[in-house]
Amino acid sequence: MDRKTITALKKIIGAEYLHTAKEELLCYSYDGTGQEFIPEAVALPASTAEISAIMKLASATPFPVVPRGAGTGMTGGALPIAGGLVLGLSRMNRILEMDVANQVAVVEPGVITGDLRSKAAEHNLYYPPDPASFKFCTIGGNVGECAGGPSAVKYGVTRDYVLGLEVVLPDGRIINTGVRTAKGVVGYDLTRLFVGSEGTLGVVTKIILRLTAKPEAKETLLVLLDSIDRAVALVSEILAHHLPCTLEYMDRTAIELVADQFPEPIPATTAALLLIELDGDQKSVPLASKRLRDFLQNAEQVLAVHTAHNSKDAEQLWAARRRVSPAAFNLRPHKVSEDVVVPRNRIPELVTTAEQLATASKIPIFTFGHAGDGNIHVNIMLDRDNPTEATAAEHAKQTLFAKVMELGGTLSGEHGVGITKANYLPMELSAETLAVMQSIKTLFDPRNILNPGKIFPATKQNEENN
Amino acid sequence: MDRKTITALKKIIGAEYLHTAKEELLCYSYDGTGQEFIPEAVALPASTAEISAIMKLASATPFPVVPRGAGTGMTGGALPIAGGLVLGLSRMNRILEMDVANQVAVVEPGVITGDLRSKAAEHNLYYPPDPASFKFCTIGGNVGECAGGPSAVKYGVTRDYVLGLEVVLPDGRIINTGVRTAKGVVGYDLTRLFVGSEGTLGVVTKIILRLTAKPEAKETLLVLLDSIDRAVALVSEILAHHLPCTLEYMDRTAIELVADQFPEPIPATTAALLLIELDGDQKSVPLASKRLRDFLQNAEQVLAVHTAHNSKDAEQLWAARRRVSPAAFNLRPHKVSEDVVVPRNRIPELVTTAEQLATASKIPIFTFGHAGDGNIHVNIMLDRDNPTEATAAEHAKQTLFAKVMELGGTLSGEHGVGITKANYLPMELSAETLAVMQSIKTLFDPRNILNPGKIFPATKQNEENN
């Protein structure tokens, strides 16, 4: 980006919101992958009109533009791998409307997901998607990646709550998609084409979200089992007759990592645990909880069922669950975390594969995640500076992905593709399907300026375009 | 279509499945709009490979291809308005898989929606979407139009249950989209781009559907009110604290049409009624029902609350609701039925507009529908052979649409655009948004052979292409 471009950008958004100093650029160079790419400049626009003007300039020049929320993404969606401009959306952080009667919110992309959840709660409303990073990540980033979370088993993912969007296209045109009503089928579903497109088709500048009534009550159960197969079979049995809002599991290694964090001691024979939550109205939750407890206490191979008696107890269970990821670094300094999905009755086969890979590759591999969805976080721990472990980790990842495909699964349930999974896409998508997606990218962004190098596997042509 | 094309088609699917006789063509010439367009031929393929071969031939020739399910659509999606070939999918009617453990079904497009619901129920599973025509319409048609139904207020619409698709593109390429797991975010969301695209982007040949656990119990309540404003305010109050699976309303005219069908007499002061259902497990439904009844009995301006004491009572209430549409023809021989949507707290303004239009235009206009979603069926009754009424109906429709836009709504909640709403699209979509949609159509179907003339407003260029 030359001096003239920088001057033009400053004119669009004001000099104080256009950063080129090295120490500023560094702040926008990394994300949840731990990888780092320094952009040439960072713009912090305050309006759709400013973003439209930036995109017009970027198309005409051309230079790459990478939209960025809070940088909590796990696959590199916000990394400026081809240089250019990072478009930081932190100043566009207003909740524009909270329409209580219609259970709709209209927000800017920089709103923190947790802030929206809190604001909704003040009006007895609920925004269900709850990615682990919800206290930091933004709705815009959630829309870009189609983020999920533990509550997806009952409530679905980000896609299921986006009613409509305002989007700036790569050439600067501004379009509105979707509706602000519960239903709407006029024309093609552009809204969901943008959701999960990882900032490669347009910059989302306004989001219309569906909310629901806030559940009045919640109960949390912890179930300990002596076998992972039994745990997973139990998941299907539970979902056939109960509707939990969370159905998480942890394998033996994950349990061992945080065993001392639980309110009650974990028996040594525990091979898997399930963390289950039920929500709903004050009167029905205790009833549903009792019904589920009765079922669990009569189920085979269940070692114990603990009930959190109050929100403090429940929080302690969740704190233990959330400690798994950080505690993993006690095993090795680096982590490759994959959020693969398999049909949920195939989870035992996936976990067996992970265990076998750990033994064969001599690096720790453990699993936990959203058992109700079959969305399992496989954590491959390594020391990247140890070439043997680096090779073993890469091999383990490839073997894991091949197994996921064999089991009828998908490479990503909620993290997206970004750069970390791009080269594995041909394992899941046929050449024809990939060609259709690539042609949509070219249709929207013929000069390949918007978040280039993401999603699609590197090809000679892609590399030249970048 | 010349003799050579007909011969080639016969070769692809077998002569007995290619119809050109006038009496056969007539059977595929109409749909729920009552309009009639005679195709040049009808093909009844039995496989994806046959459809692929047909599309290759159609692209090369070219000739128009119009996919058709059961022809129950309300906006002309299945009408061969440009002649060519109707692709009847009735032979592709197999439920290929019922994966009980993972709550997934894989079906061909010609499966009757009601058959899938019945088959799922045998396994204690539930496919929620319930368009009024579910006993006749097909899943393929539901996917094409993104059909809804009364249960959408709790369970969502067709879009929310489609996990993945097999699609034949206009040039004959076969692609697979989406996943067969609860989650999946790999690449662009082609699945939902095809859902609701009204057969204009590809022919859906296989559908992977998410199912849920079948609710064990259901209770049905009928609420009579003396004011439509109060009825609608009550809808918002109910949804703030209760989660019904149905929340239907009828206005005074709709009630009068079927007043003698209800199990108990309807007081003359009744201006609106709500039909509410709650579902869930055996123990919680009676509790939730009592909680809602207590609320309703203490609510202002409620004339009466009736509870269906058994499924026969409930069926009688629903039978009355279903009788509204046929009974409307007692008013006039023809009906223009619009499924507009407004934010639900604006329903009273919409209903007032409808009442004023009825008075001003001297034709009967009445409303009923899915109050929980704001999706209101506005029925304009007329005698088409009476030019005054035809003009009045057209004027009423235009005024209605303008009001819907003013209220922040959408022109279609579940029927789609087809041909009956195509020319009104610019009222809802900007020229830029329409241009983006049109460019996607051109990308997928450059020769405009697949269901031409649907969705997009007629332009000089469109007409030439047709």
mmCIF file of N, CA, C and O in Angstrom, chain B residues 334-408:
data_model
loop_
_atom_site.group_PDB
_atom_site.id
_atom_site.type_symbol
_atom_site.label_atom_id
_atom_site.label_comp_id
_atom_site.label_asym_id
_atom_site.label_seq_id
_atom_site.Cartn_x
_atom_site.Cartn_y
_atom_site.Cartn_z
ATOM 1 N N HIS B 334 -63.557 -16.971 -6.536
ATOM 2 C CA HIS B 334 -62.101 -16.952 -6.653
ATOM 3 C C HIS B 334 -61.450 -16.306 -5.440
ATOM 4 O O HIS B 334 -62.063 -15.479 -4.760
ATOM 5 N N LYS B 335 -60.183 -16.710 -5.225
ATOM 6 C CA LYS B 335 -59.478 -16.217 -4.032
ATOM 7 C C LYS B 335 -58.057 -15.825 -4.399
ATOM 8 O O LYS B 335 -57.367 -16.559 -5.102
ATOM 9 N N VAL B 336 -57.640 -14.660 -3.930
ATOM 10 C CA VAL B 336 -56.228 -14.298 -3.982
ATOM 11 C C VAL B 336 -55.729 -14.433 -2.545
ATOM 12 O O VAL B 336 -56.224 -13.750 -1.646
ATOM 13 N N SER B 337 -54.786 -15.358 -2.328
ATOM 14 C CA SER B 337 -54.332 -15.626 -0.963
ATOM 15 C C SER B 337 -52.874 -15.209 -0.828
ATOM 16 O O SER B 337 -52.012 -15.714 -1.542
ATOM 17 N N GLU B 338 -52.615 -14.265 0.042
ATOM 18 C CA GLU B 338 -51.248 -13.770 0.225
ATOM 19 C C GLU B 338 -50.748 -14.140 1.617
ATOM 20 O O GLU B 338 -51.464 -13.983 2.595
ATOM 21 N N ASP B 339 -49.510 -14.629 1.684
ATOM 22 C CA ASP B 339 -48.966 -15.051 2.985
ATOM 23 C C ASP B 339 -47.913 -14.061 3.485
ATOM 24 O O ASP B 339 -46.783 -14.417 3.769
ATOM 25 N N VAL B 340 -48.351 -12.812 3.620
ATOM 26 C CA VAL B 340 -47.424 -11.771 4.065
ATOM 27 C C VAL B 340 -47.019 -11.965 5.526
ATOM 28 O O VAL B 340 -47.674 -12.693 6.278
ATOM 29 N N VAL B 341 -45.915 -11.329 5.891
ATOM 30 C CA VAL B 341 -45.433 -11.380 7.278
ATOM 31 C C VAL B 341 -45.149 -9.962 7.747
ATOM 32 O O VAL B 341 -44.579 -9.165 7.005
ATOM 33 N N VAL B 342 -45.541 -9.668 8.991
ATOM 34 C CA VAL B 342 -45.157 -8.395 9.616
ATOM 35 C C VAL B 342 -44.637 -8.698 11.021
ATOM 36 O O VAL B 342 -44.930 -9.761 11.577
ATOM 37 N N PRO B 343 -43.826 -7.800 11.590
ATOM 38 C CA PRO B 343 -43.458 -7.989 13.000
ATOM 39 C C PRO B 343 -44.738 -8.203 13.795
ATOM 40 O O PRO B 343 -45.731 -7.492 13.563
ATOM 41 N N ARG B 344 -44.744 -9.169 14.703
ATOM 42 C CA ARG B 344 -46.057 -9.606 15.197
ATOM 43 C C ARG B 344 -46.822 -8.527 15.942
ATOM 44 O O ARG B 344 -48.046 -8.575 15.973
ATOM 45 N N ASN B 345 -46.121 -7.521 16.505
ATOM 46 C CA ASN B 345 -46.895 -6.465 17.186
ATOM 47 C C ASN B 345 -47.505 -5.474 16.196
ATOM 48 O O ASN B 345 -48.208 -4.557 16.605
ATOM 49 N N ARG B 346 -47.243 -5.672 14.900
ATOM 50 C CA ARG B 346 -47.878 -4.810 13.903
ATOM 51 C C ARG B 346 -49.060 -5.510 13.219
ATOM 52 O O ARG B 346 -49.687 -4.938 12.326
ATOM 53 N N ILE B 347 -49.381 -6.731 13.659
ATOM 54 C CA ILE B 347 -50.502 -7.449 13.041
ATOM 55 C C ILE B 347 -51.800 -6.628 13.089
ATOM 56 O O ILE B 347 -52.524 -6.563 12.088
ATOM 57 N N PRO B 348 -52.127 -5.946 14.222
ATOM 58 C CA PRO B 348 -53.401 -5.197 14.241
ATOM 59 C C PRO B 348 -53.477 -4.162 13.119
ATOM 60 O O PRO B 348 -54.530 -3.994 12.502
ATOM 61 N N GLU B 349 -52.364 -3.494 12.830
ATOM 62 C CA GLU B 349 -52.375 -2.490 11.757
ATOM 63 C C GLU B 349 -52.640 -3.143 10.410
ATOM 64 O O GLU B 349 -53.347 -2.600 9.561
ATOM 65 N N LEU B 350 -52.056 -4.337 10.225
ATOM 66 C CA LEU B 350 -52.274 -5.051 8.970
ATOM 67 C C LEU B 350 -53.737 -5.466 8.838
ATOM 68 O O LEU B 350 -54.350 -5.327 7.772
ATOM 69 N N VAL B 351 -54.293 -5.966 9.941
ATOM 70 C CA VAL B 351 -55.681 -6.422 9.909
ATOM 71 C C VAL B 351 -56.619 -5.243 9.690
ATOM 72 O O VAL B 351 -57.585 -5.340 8.925
ATOM 73 N N THR B 352 -56.325 -4.114 10.318
ATOM 74 C CA THR B 352 -57.121 -2.903 10.099
ATOM 75 C C THR B 352 -57.090 -2.506 8.622
ATOM 76 O O THR B 352 -58.125 -2.183 8.027
ATOM 77 N N THR B 353 -55.904 -2.552 8.036
ATOM 78 C CA THR B 353 -55.780 -2.239 6.611
ATOM 79 C C THR B 353 -56.648 -3.178 5.777
ATOM 80 O O THR B 353 -57.364 -2.746 4.865
ATOM 81 N N ALA B 354 -56.595 -4.465 6.095
ATOM 82 C CA ALA B 354 -57.397 -5.443 5.353
ATOM 83 C C ALA B 354 -58.885 -5.129 5.485
ATOM 84 O O ALA B 354 -59.640 -5.176 4.498
ATOM 85 N N GLU B 355 -59.313 -4.762 6.706
ATOM 86 C CA GLU B 355 -60.740 -4.444 6.924
ATOM 87 C C GLU B 355 -61.155 -3.204 6.140
ATOM 88 O O GLU B 355 -62.214 -3.168 5.516
ATOM 89 N N GLN B 356 -60.265 -2.193 6.168
ATOM 90 C CA GLN B 356 -60.566 -0.960 5.427
ATOM 91 C C GLN B 356 -60.642 -1.230 3.927
ATOM 92 O O GLN B 356 -61.506 -0.697 3.222
ATOM 93 N N LEU B 357 -59.724 -2.084 3.439
ATOM 94 C CA LEU B 357 -59.716 -2.427 2.013
ATOM 95 C C LEU B 357 -60.991 -3.156 1.621
ATOM 96 O O LEU B 357 -61.548 -2.927 0.543
ATOM 97 N N ALA B 358 -61.454 -4.025 2.504
ATOM 98 C CA ALA B 358 -62.684 -4.773 2.229
ATOM 99 C C ALA B 358 -63.854 -3.808 2.079
ATOM 100 O O ALA B 358 -64.663 -3.920 1.148
ATOM 101 N N THR B 359 -63.927 -2.850 3.004
ATOM 102 C CA THR B 359 -65.006 -1.866 2.955
ATOM 103 C C THR B 359 -64.911 -1.012 1.690
ATOM 104 O O THR B 359 -65.888 -0.846 0.955
ATOM 105 N N ALA B 360 -63.705 -0.513 1.430
ATOM 106 C CA ALA B 360 -63.526 0.409 0.300
ATOM 107 C C ALA B 360 -63.735 -0.289 -1.043
ATOM 108 O O ALA B 360 -64.296 0.288 -1.979
ATOM 109 N N SER B 361 -63.283 -1.550 -1.134
ATOM 110 C CA SER B 361 -63.299 -2.216 -2.438
ATOM 111 C C SER B 361 -64.562 -3.050 -2.656
ATOM 112 O O SER B 361 -64.781 -3.581 -3.733
ATOM 113 N N LYS B 362 -65.375 -3.144 -1.609
ATOM 114 C CA LYS B 362 -66.638 -3.898 -1.681
ATOM 115 C C LYS B 362 -66.446 -5.357 -2.080
ATOM 116 O O LYS B 362 -67.309 -5.958 -2.742
ATOM 117 N N ILE B 363 -65.318 -5.936 -1.738
ATOM 118 C CA ILE B 363 -65.143 -7.386 -1.877
ATOM 119 C C ILE B 363 -64.723 -7.933 -0.509
ATOM 120 O O ILE B 363 -64.126 -7.220 0.279
ATOM 121 N N PRO B 364 -65.056 -9.204 -0.229
ATOM 122 C CA PRO B 364 -64.704 -9.745 1.093
ATOM 123 C C PRO B 364 -63.192 -9.961 1.209
ATOM 124 O O PRO B 364 -62.568 -10.489 0.284
ATOM 125 N N ILE B 365 -62.634 -9.494 2.300
ATOM 126 C CA ILE B 365 -61.222 -9.744 2.597
ATOM 127 C C ILE B 365 -61.148 -10.186 4.051
ATOM 128 O O ILE B 365 -61.707 -9.520 4.929
ATOM 129 N N PHE B 366 -60.505 -11.309 4.307
ATOM 130 C CA PHE B 366 -60.386 -11.735 5.705
ATOM 131 C C PHE B 366 -58.981 -12.296 5.941
ATOM 132 O O PHE B 366 -58.240 -12.579 4.999
ATOM 133 N N THR B 367 -58.647 -12.418 7.208
ATOM 134 C CA THR B 367 -57.283 -12.828 7.567
ATOM 135 C C THR B 367 -57.306 -13.937 8.617
ATOM 136 O O THR B 367 -58.191 -14.001 9.460
ATOM 137 N N PHE B 368 -56.330 -14.810 8.513
ATOM 138 C CA PHE B 368 -56.080 -15.801 9.563
ATOM 139 C C PHE B 368 -54.622 -16.207 9.395
ATOM 140 O O PHE B 368 -53.969 -15.773 8.452
ATOM 141 N N GLY B 369 -54.122 -17.002 10.295
ATOM 142 C CA GLY B 369 -52.751 -17.478 10.085
ATOM 143 C C GLY B 369 -51.935 -17.604 11.349
ATOM 144 O O GLY B 369 -52.471 -17.744 12.451
ATOM 145 N N HIS B 370 -50.625 -17.549 11.138
ATOM 146 C CA HIS B 370 -49.645 -17.909 12.159
ATOM 147 C C HIS B 370 -49.249 -16.653 12.945
ATOM 148 O O HIS B 370 -48.245 -16.014 12.656
ATOM 149 N N ALA B 371 -50.065 -16.326 13.955
ATOM 150 C CA ALA B 371 -49.860 -15.069 14.673
ATOM 151 C C ALA B 371 -48.509 -15.030 15.374
ATOM 152 O O ALA B 371 -47.880 -13.981 15.476
ATOM 153 N N GLY B 372 -48.044 -16.171 15.845
ATOM 154 C CA GLY B 372 -46.769 -16.218 16.553
ATOM 155 C C GLY B 372 -45.598 -15.772 15.687
ATOM 156 O O GLY B 372 -44.602 -15.249 16.193
ATOM 157 N N ASP B 373 -45.698 -16.010 14.392
ATOM 158 C CA ASP B 373 -44.650 -15.613 13.450
ATOM 159 C C ASP B 373 -44.936 -14.282 12.774
ATOM 160 O O ASP B 373 -44.106 -13.812 11.993
ATOM 161 N N GLY B 374 -46.110 -13.735 12.964
ATOM 162 C CA GLY B 374 -46.514 -12.552 12.197
ATOM 163 C C GLY B 374 -46.869 -12.894 10.763
ATOM 164 O O GLY B 374 -47.023 -12.013 9.920
ATOM 165 N N ASN B 375 -46.998 -14.198 10.472
ATOM 166 C CA ASN B 375 -47.250 -14.667 9.101
ATOM 167 C C ASN B 375 -48.761 -14.816 8.891
ATOM 168 O O ASN B 375 -49.372 -15.772 9.350
ATOM 169 N N ILE B 376 -49.332 -13.810 8.230
ATOM 170 C CA ILE B 376 -50.788 -13.708 8.129
ATOM 171 C C ILE B 376 -51.242 -14.022 6.706
ATOM 172 O O ILE B 376 -50.726 -13.457 5.740
ATOM 173 N N HIS B 377 -52.203 -14.918 6.612
ATOM 174 C CA HIS B 377 -52.783 -15.207 5.309
ATOM 175 C C HIS B 377 -53.930 -14.234 5.066
ATOM 176 O O HIS B 377 -54.939 -14.276 5.763
ATOM 177 N N VAL B 378 -53.740 -13.363 4.096
ATOM 178 C CA VAL B 378 -54.771 -12.389 3.736
ATOM 179 C C VAL B 378 -55.495 -12.930 2.513
ATOM 180 O O VAL B 378 -54.865 -13.227 1.490
ATOM 181 N N ASN B 379 -56.791 -13.098 2.641
ATOM 182 C CA ASN B 379 -57.590 -13.703 1.581
ATOM 183 C C ASN B 379 -58.508 -12.669 0.952
ATOM 184 O O ASN B 379 -59.395 -12.132 1.612
ATOM 185 N N ILE B 380 -58.250 -12.403 -0.298
ATOM 186 C CA ILE B 380 -59.058 -11.439 -1.052
ATOM 187 C C ILE B 380 -59.982 -12.245 -1.956
ATOM 188 O O ILE B 380 -59.519 -12.975 -2.837
ATOM 189 N N MET B 381 -61.295 -12.148 -1.700
ATOM 190 C CA MET B 381 -62.264 -12.966 -2.435
ATOM 191 C C MET B 381 -62.872 -12.149 -3.578
ATOM 192 O O MET B 381 -63.196 -10.981 -3.406
ATOM 193 N N LEU B 382 -63.013 -12.794 -4.716
ATOM 194 C CA LEU B 382 -63.551 -12.064 -5.874
ATOM 195 C C LEU B 382 -64.160 -13.015 -6.902
ATOM 196 O O LEU B 382 -63.953 -14.220 -6.850
ATOM 197 N N ASP B 383 -64.886 -12.402 -7.803
ATOM 198 C CA ASP B 383 -65.329 -13.103 -9.002
ATOM 199 C C ASP B 383 -64.476 -12.565 -10.145
ATOM 200 O O ASP B 383 -64.616 -11.412 -10.545
ATOM 201 N N ARG B 384 -63.549 -13.397 -10.634
ATOM 202 C CA ARG B 384 -62.606 -12.926 -11.655
ATOM 203 C C ARG B 384 -63.311 -12.454 -12.936
ATOM 204 O O ARG B 384 -62.770 -11.659 -13.692
ATOM 205 N N ASP B 385 -64.509 -12.995 -13.174
ATOM 206 C CA ASP B 385 -65.227 -12.636 -14.386
ATOM 207 C C ASP B 385 -65.918 -11.271 -14.267
ATOM 208 O O ASP B 385 -66.507 -10.783 -15.220
ATOM 209 N N ASN B 386 -65.867 -10.713 -13.071
ATOM 210 C CA ASN B 386 -66.412 -9.377 -12.846
ATOM 211 C C ASN B 386 -65.248 -8.392 -12.856
ATOM 212 O O ASN B 386 -64.446 -8.353 -11.920
ATOM 213 N N PRO B 387 -65.138 -7.603 -13.948
ATOM 214 C CA PRO B 387 -63.963 -6.722 -14.102
ATOM 215 C C PRO B 387 -63.789 -5.756 -12.928
ATOM 216 O O PRO B 387 -62.669 -5.468 -12.530
ATOM 217 N N THR B 388 -64.883 -5.265 -12.372
ATOM 218 C CA THR B 388 -64.786 -4.336 -11.242
ATOM 219 C C THR B 388 -64.105 -5.021 -10.062
ATOM 220 O O THR B 388 -63.223 -4.458 -9.415
ATOM 221 N N GLU B 389 -64.525 -6.260 -9.789
ATOM 222 C CA GLU B 389 -63.936 -6.984 -8.652
ATOM 223 C C GLU B 389 -62.484 -7.342 -8.925
ATOM 224 O O GLU B 389 -61.645 -7.297 -8.031
ATOM 225 N N ALA B 390 -62.187 -7.694 -10.195
ATOM 226 C CA ALA B 390 -60.802 -8.043 -10.535
ATOM 227 C C ALA B 390 -59.883 -6.854 -10.303
ATOM 228 O O ALA B 390 -58.795 -6.984 -9.716
ATOM 229 N N THR B 391 -60.345 -5.669 -10.726
ATOM 230 C CA THR B 391 -59.554 -4.456 -10.529
ATOM 231 C C THR B 391 -59.429 -4.141 -9.038
ATOM 232 O O THR B 391 -58.342 -3.794 -8.557
ATOM 233 N N ALA B 392 -60.553 -4.272 -8.329
ATOM 234 C CA ALA B 392 -60.544 -3.978 -6.887
ATOM 235 C C ALA B 392 -59.577 -4.913 -6.155
ATOM 236 O O ALA B 392 -58.843 -4.490 -5.258
ATOM 237 N N ALA B 393 -59.550 -6.195 -6.549
ATOM 238 C CA ALA B 393 -58.683 -7.176 -5.895
ATOM 239 C C ALA B 393 -57.218 -6.836 -6.143
ATOM 240 O O ALA B 393 -56.384 -6.900 -5.229
ATOM 241 N N GLU B 394 -56.906 -6.486 -7.381
ATOM 242 C CA GLU B 394 -55.532 -6.133 -7.712
ATOM 243 C C GLU B 394 -55.092 -4.902 -6.924
ATOM 244 O O GLU B 394 -53.983 -4.858 -6.378
ATOM 245 N N HIS B 395 -55.985 -3.922 -6.842
ATOM 246 C CA HIS B 395 -55.674 -2.708 -6.086
ATOM 247 C C HIS B 395 -55.493 -3.032 -4.600
ATOM 248 O O HIS B 395 -54.580 -2.520 -3.939
ATOM 249 N N ALA B 396 -56.362 -3.898 -4.085
ATOM 250 C CA ALA B 396 -56.258 -4.280 -2.669
ATOM 251 C C ALA B 396 -54.921 -4.963 -2.388
ATOM 252 O O ALA B 396 -54.260 -4.701 -1.383
ATOM 253 N N LYS B 397 -54.501 -5.846 -3.300
ATOM 254 C CA LYS B 397 -53.232 -6.557 -3.139
ATOM 255 C C LYS B 397 -52.067 -5.570 -3.105
ATOM 256 O O LYS B 397 -51.190 -5.662 -2.245
ATOM 257 N N GLN B 398 -52.087 -4.611 -4.014
ATOM 258 C CA GLN B 398 -51.003 -3.629 -4.059
ATOM 259 C C GLN B 398 -50.961 -2.778 -2.797
ATOM 260 O O GLN B 398 -49.891 -2.518 -2.248
ATOM 261 N N THR B 399 -52.146 -2.342 -2.341
ATOM 262 C CA THR B 399 -52.201 -1.526 -1.127
ATOM 263 C C THR B 399 -51.727 -2.337 0.076
ATOM 264 O O THR B 399 -50.991 -1.839 0.932
ATOM 265 N N LEU B 400 -52.151 -3.600 0.114
ATOM 266 C CA LEU B 400 -51.727 -4.496 1.192
ATOM 267 C C LEU B 400 -50.211 -4.622 1.213
ATOM 268 O O LEU B 400 -49.565 -4.497 2.268
ATOM 269 N N PHE B 401 -49.607 -4.902 0.060
ATOM 270 C CA PHE B 401 -48.149 -5.073 -0.011
ATOM 271 C C PHE B 401 -47.431 -3.798 0.445
ATOM 272 O O PHE B 401 -46.424 -3.858 1.159
ATOM 273 N N ALA B 402 -47.961 -2.644 0.014
ATOM 274 C CA ALA B 402 -47.331 -1.375 0.421
ATOM 275 C C ALA B 402 -47.367 -1.236 1.945
ATOM 276 O O ALA B 402 -46.397 -0.815 2.570
ATOM 277 N N LYS B 403 -48.498 -1.627 2.538
ATOM 278 C CA LYS B 403 -48.627 -1.543 4.002
ATOM 279 C C LYS B 403 -47.651 -2.504 4.683
ATOM 280 O O LYS B 403 -47.022 -2.159 5.692
ATOM 281 N N VAL B 404 -47.520 -3.696 4.127
ATOM 282 C CA VAL B 404 -46.593 -4.698 4.694
ATOM 283 C C VAL B 404 -45.170 -4.134 4.709
ATOM 284 O O VAL B 404 -44.439 -4.259 5.699
ATOM 285 N N MET B 405 -44.790 -3.474 3.628
ATOM 286 C CA MET B 405 -43.453 -2.877 3.562
ATOM 287 C C MET B 405 -43.299 -1.777 4.613
ATOM 288 O O MET B 405 -42.303 -1.692 5.300
ATOM 289 N N GLU B 406 -44.356 -0.950 4.728
ATOM 290 C CA GLU B 406 -44.332 0.156 5.696
ATOM 291 C C GLU B 406 -44.172 -0.389 7.122
ATOM 292 O O GLU B 406 -43.515 0.225 7.958
ATOM 293 N N LEU B 407 -44.739 -1.552 7.381
ATOM 294 C CA LEU B 407 -44.683 -2.145 8.725
ATOM 295 C C LEU B 407 -43.394 -2.942 8.961
ATOM 296 O O LEU B 407 -43.210 -3.528 10.019
ATOM 297 N N GLY B 408 -42.506 -2.980 7.968
ATOM 298 C CA GLY B 408 -41.238 -3.695 8.156
ATOM 299 C C GLY B 408 -41.366 -5.189 7.922
ATOM 300 O O GLY B 408 -40.616 -5.986 8.501
#
